[in-house]
PDB file of C-alpha atoms in Angstrom:
ATOM      1  CA  MET J 251       0.221   0.192   0.352  1.00  0.00           C
ATOM      2  CA  LYS J 252       1.595   3.291  -1.009  1.00  0.00           C
ATOM      3  CA  ASN J 253       0.077   6.546   0.694  1.00  0.00           C
ATOM      4  CA  ILE J 254      -0.162   9.785  -0.800  1.00  0.00           C
ATOM      5  CA  LEU J 255      -0.301  13.606   0.462  1.00  0.00           C
ATOM      6  CA  PHE J 256      -2.205  15.678  -2.000  1.00  0.00           C
ATOM      7  CA  VAL J 257      -1.100  19.355  -1.402  1.00  0.00           C
ATOM      8  CA  CYS J 258      -3.527  23.084  -2.092  1.00  0.00           C
ATOM      9  CA  THR J 259      -3.330  25.941  -0.603  1.00  0.00           C
ATOM     10  CA  GLY J 260      -6.678  25.638   1.317  1.00  0.00           C
ATOM     11  CA  ASN J 261      -7.107  22.418   1.215  1.00  0.00           C
ATOM     12  CA  SER J 262     -10.720  23.016   0.747  1.00  0.00           C
ATOM     13  CA  HIS J 263     -11.668  21.849  -2.946  1.00  0.00           C
ATOM     14  CA  ARG J 264      -9.082  20.526  -5.093  1.00  0.00           C
ATOM     15  CA  SER J 265      -6.809  18.730  -2.534  1.00  0.00           C
ATOM     16  CA  ILE J 266      -9.806  16.924  -0.573  1.00  0.00           C
ATOM     17  CA  ILE J 267     -11.272  15.847  -4.019  1.00  0.00           C
ATOM     18  CA  ALA J 268      -8.170  13.551  -4.181  1.00  0.00           C
ATOM     19  CA  GLU J 269      -8.570  12.673  -1.272  1.00  0.00           C
ATOM     20  CA  SER J 270     -11.854  10.808  -2.231  1.00  0.00           C
ATOM     21  CA  ILE J 271     -10.931  10.222  -5.608  1.00  0.00           C
ATOM     22  CA  ILE J 272      -7.871   7.434  -4.320  1.00  0.00           C
ATOM     23  CA  ASN J 273      -9.840   6.524  -1.008  1.00  0.00           C
ATOM     24  CA  ASN J 274     -13.017   6.045  -3.018  1.00  0.00           C
ATOM     25  CA  ASN J 275     -12.134   4.539  -5.587  1.00  0.00           C
ATOM     26  CA  HIS J 276      -8.459   2.663  -5.263  1.00  0.00           C
ATOM     27  CA  SER J 277      -7.870   1.762  -1.989  1.00  0.00           C
ATOM     28  CA  ASP J 278      -6.723  -1.743  -2.637  1.00  0.00           C
ATOM     29  CA  LYS J 279      -3.272   0.238  -3.714  1.00  0.00           C
ATOM     30  CA  PHE J 280      -3.247   3.234  -2.037  1.00  0.00           C
ATOM     31  CA  LYS J 281      -4.205   5.432   0.727  1.00  0.00           C
ATOM     32  CA  ALA J 282      -4.833   9.430   0.322  1.00  0.00           C
ATOM     33  CA  TYR J 283      -4.602  12.030   2.725  1.00  0.00           C
ATOM     34  CA  SER J 284      -4.725  16.189   1.885  1.00  0.00           C
ATOM     35  CA  ALA J 285      -3.447  19.062   3.008  1.00  0.00           C
ATOM     36  CA  GLY J 286      -3.027  22.736   2.603  1.00  0.00           C
ATOM     37  CA  SER J 287      -0.092  25.479   2.550  1.00  0.00           C
ATOM     38  CA  ASN J 288      -2.221  27.796   4.068  1.00  0.00           C
ATOM     39  CA  PRO J 289      -6.372  25.675   5.138  1.00  0.00           C
ATOM     40  CA  SER J 290      -9.532  27.219   4.933  1.00  0.00           C
ATOM     41  CA  GLY J 291     -10.381  25.046   7.659  1.00  0.00           C
ATOM     42  CA  THR J 292     -13.348  23.670   6.069  1.00  0.00           C
ATOM     43  CA  VAL J 293     -13.982  22.023   3.454  1.00  0.00           C
ATOM     44  CA  ASP J 294     -16.693  23.583   0.765  1.00  0.00           C
ATOM     45  CA  LYS J 295     -20.101  22.629   0.963  1.00  0.00           C
ATOM     46  CA  ASP J 296     -20.260  21.881  -2.625  1.00  0.00           C
ATOM     47  CA  VAL J 297     -17.054  19.735  -3.138  1.00  0.00           C
ATOM     48  CA  LEU J 298     -18.905  17.909   0.104  1.00  0.00           C
ATOM     49  CA  LYS J 299     -22.085  17.304  -1.638  1.00  0.00           C
ATOM     50  CA  PHE J 300     -21.106  16.315  -4.262  1.00  0.00           C
ATOM     51  CA  LEU J 301     -19.114  13.747  -3.586  1.00  0.00           C
ATOM     52  CA  GLU J 302     -21.854  12.605  -1.102  1.00  0.00           C
ATOM     53  CA  GLU J 303     -23.678  12.301  -4.629  1.00  0.00           C
ATOM     54  CA  LYS J 304     -21.150   9.689  -6.086  1.00  0.00           C
ATOM     55  CA  ASN J 305     -21.869   7.949  -3.150  1.00  0.00           C
ATOM     56  CA  TYR J 306     -18.028   8.284  -1.682  1.00  0.00           C
ATOM     57  CA  ASP J 307     -17.033   8.304   2.348  1.00  0.00           C
ATOM     58  CA  LEU J 308     -16.751  11.805   3.519  1.00  0.00           C
ATOM     59  CA  LYS J 309     -15.560  10.230   7.258  1.00  0.00           C
ATOM     60  CA  SER J 310     -12.474  11.672   7.081  1.00  0.00           C
ATOM     61  CA  LEU J 311     -12.103  14.880   5.090  1.00  0.00           C
ATOM     62  CA  SER J 312     -11.013  18.068   6.912  1.00  0.00           C
ATOM     63  CA  SER J 313      -9.156  20.276   5.867  1.00  0.00           C
ATOM     64  CA  LYS J 314      -5.818  20.720   7.839  1.00  0.00           C
ATOM     65  CA  ASN J 315      -2.591  22.134   7.158  1.00  0.00           C
ATOM     66  CA  PHE J 316       0.446  20.110   5.541  1.00  0.00           C
ATOM     67  CA  ASP J 317       3.010  20.677   8.419  1.00  0.00           C
ATOM     68  CA  ILE J 318       1.054  17.762  10.397  1.00  0.00           C
ATOM     69  CA  PHE J 319       2.324  15.695   7.986  1.00  0.00           C
ATOM     70  CA  ILE J 320       5.824  16.580   7.609  1.00  0.00           C
ATOM     71  CA  ASN J 321       7.267  14.564  10.856  1.00  0.00           C
ATOM     72  CA  SER J 322       4.683  12.838  10.655  1.00  0.00           C
ATOM     73  CA  LYS J 323       5.213   8.665  11.425  1.00  0.00           C
ATOM     74  CA  ILE J 324       3.081   7.857   8.092  1.00  0.00           C
ATOM     75  CA  LYS J 325       5.884   7.814   4.941  1.00  0.00           C
ATOM     76  CA  MET J 326       4.616   9.423   2.108  1.00  0.00           C
ATOM     77  CA  ASP J 327       5.531   7.416  -1.126  1.00  0.00           C
ATOM     78  CA  TYR J 328       4.099  10.537  -3.280  1.00  0.00           C
ATOM     79  CA  VAL J 329       3.770  14.564  -2.335  1.00  0.00           C
ATOM     80  CA  ILE J 330       1.064  15.647  -5.743  1.00  0.00           C
ATOM     81  CA  THR J 331       0.996  19.467  -5.044  1.00  0.00           C
ATOM     82  CA  VAL J 332      -2.338  20.220  -6.977  1.00  0.00           C
ATOM     83  CA  CYS J 333      -1.794  24.068  -6.859  1.00  0.00           C
ATOM     84  CA  ASN J 334      -2.445  26.800 -10.232  1.00  0.00           C
ATOM     85  CA  SER J 335       0.636  28.308 -10.748  1.00  0.00           C
ATOM     86  CA  ALA J 336      -0.477  30.479 -13.453  1.00  0.00           C
ATOM     87  CA  ASN J 337      -2.582  32.282 -10.322  1.00  0.00           C
ATOM     88  CA  ASN J 338       0.387  32.966  -8.679  1.00  0.00           C
ATOM     89  CA  GLU J 339      -0.954  30.618  -5.408  1.00  0.00           C
ATOM     90  CA  VAL J 340       1.806  29.625  -3.003  1.00  0.00           C
ATOM     91  CA  CYS J 341       2.940  26.337  -3.035  1.00  0.00           C
ATOM     92  CA  PRO J 342       4.059  24.556  -0.003  1.00  0.00           C
ATOM     93  CA  ILE J 343       7.615  22.960   0.281  1.00  0.00           C
ATOM     94  CA  TRP J 344       8.198  19.973   0.965  1.00  0.00           C
ATOM     95  CA  PRO J 345      11.245  18.618   2.689  1.00  0.00           C
ATOM     96  CA  ARG J 346      12.409  16.452   0.230  1.00  0.00           C
ATOM     97  CA  LYS J 347      11.803  17.631  -2.841  1.00  0.00           C
ATOM     98  CA  ASP J 348      12.276  14.435  -4.876  1.00  0.00           C
ATOM     99  CA  GLN J 349       9.098  13.422  -4.021  1.00  0.00           C
ATOM    100  CA  ILE J 350       6.946  16.348  -5.664  1.00  0.00           C
ATOM    101  CA  ILE J 351       4.253  15.907  -8.610  1.00  0.00           C
ATOM    102  CA  HIS J 352       2.822  19.115  -9.352  1.00  0.00           C
ATOM    103  CA  TRP J 353      -0.540  19.308 -11.291  1.00  0.00           C
ATOM    104  CA  ASP J 354      -0.861  23.305 -12.251  1.00  0.00           C
ATOM    105  CA  ILE J 355      -4.916  22.416 -11.832  1.00  0.00           C
ATOM    106  CA  GLU J 356      -6.799  25.395 -11.865  1.00  0.00           C
ATOM    107  CA  ASP J 357      -8.534  26.593  -8.260  1.00  0.00           C
ATOM    108  CA  PRO J 358     -12.577  26.171  -8.645  1.00  0.00           C
ATOM    109  CA  MET J 359     -12.810  28.670  -5.828  1.00  0.00           C
ATOM    110  CA  THR J 360     -13.757  32.239  -7.175  1.00  0.00           C
ATOM    111  CA  LYS J 361     -16.004  30.608  -9.958  1.00  0.00           C
ATOM    112  CA  LEU J 362     -17.524  29.185  -7.203  1.00  0.00           C
ATOM    113  CA  LEU J 363     -18.948  32.228  -5.395  1.00  0.00           C
ATOM    114  CA  ASN J 364     -20.781  34.048  -7.819  1.00  0.00           C
ATOM    115  CA  SER J 365     -22.240  30.390  -9.341  1.00  0.00           C
ATOM    116  CA  ASP J 366     -25.625  29.169  -9.229  1.00  0.00           C
ATOM    117  CA  ASP J 367     -26.255  25.177  -7.935  1.00  0.00           C
ATOM    118  CA  GLU J 368     -25.931  24.151 -11.449  1.00  0.00           C
ATOM    119  CA  GLU J 369     -22.958  26.387 -12.275  1.00  0.00           C
ATOM    120  CA  LYS J 370     -21.281  25.055  -9.363  1.00  0.00           C
ATOM    121  CA  LYS J 371     -22.147  20.955 -10.124  1.00  0.00           C
ATOM    122  CA  ILE J 372     -20.669  21.960 -13.609  1.00  0.00           C
ATOM    123  CA  ILE J 373     -17.679  23.421 -12.540  1.00  0.00           C
ATOM    124  CA  ILE J 374     -17.210  21.438  -9.414  1.00  0.00           C
ATOM    125  CA  SER J 375     -17.943  18.555 -11.858  1.00  0.00           C
ATOM    126  CA  ASN J 376     -15.204  19.684 -14.863  1.00  0.00           C
ATOM    127  CA  THR J 377     -12.882  19.690 -11.899  1.00  0.00           C
ATOM    128  CA  PHE J 378     -13.434  16.258 -10.055  1.00  0.00           C
ATOM    129  CA  ASN J 379     -12.906  15.164 -14.212  1.00  0.00           C
ATOM    130  CA  VAL J 380     -10.002  16.766 -14.524  1.00  0.00           C
ATOM    131  CA  ILE J 381      -8.247  15.218 -11.270  1.00  0.00           C
ATOM    132  CA  ASN J 382      -9.673  11.851 -12.056  1.00  0.00           C
ATOM    133  CA  LYS J 383      -7.531  11.578 -14.888  1.00  0.00           C
ATOM    134  CA  LYS J 384      -4.760  12.703 -13.739  1.00  0.00           C
ATOM    135  CA  ILE J 385      -5.208  10.188 -11.124  1.00  0.00           C
ATOM    136  CA  ASN J 386      -5.542   7.257 -13.188  1.00  0.00           C
ATOM    137  CA  ASN J 387      -2.697   8.726 -15.322  1.00  0.00           C
ATOM    138  CA  LEU J 388      -0.584   8.634 -12.742  1.00  0.00           C
ATOM    139  CA  ILE J 389      -1.819   4.254 -11.368  1.00  0.00           C
ATOM    140  CA  LYS J 390      -1.397   3.548 -14.839  1.00  0.00           C
ATOM    141  CA  ASN J 391       2.355   4.618 -14.785  1.00  0.00           C
ATOM    142  CA  GLU J 392       2.246   3.100 -11.689  1.00  0.00           C
ATOM    143  CA  GLU J 393       1.305  -0.601 -13.031  1.00  0.00           C
ATOM    144  CA  LYS J 394       4.229  -0.316 -15.879  1.00  0.00           C
TER     145      LYS J 394
END
């Protein structure tokens, strides 16, 4: 079993989605965690609703700082940042740079703020699909 830490800024959207995909669809090979460099302290309610509609187990989801994983006894096989550097977000610094994989995924937060329920579902679904595709590619490469 390999451990993956997904990290973004707020730990309320992208990293939460990634953690959920792994732990609900690939738990036979991986255990996922998520954290943020500047965590919001809450998981976005629309993201939770979207994941709940997929019948995902949401019990372990929370917004937390990535610092708790730096000296953790949990050995991380992958640390994947899902920050969108094009939007000048600050991605966290991990002690072992050779462990970091960077996925440039747009932060859906600003789009969600001014959207109705149907638009929110589309935005979150698009983010989910981008992350899911990247996870599937990671798993395919892992199996080679």
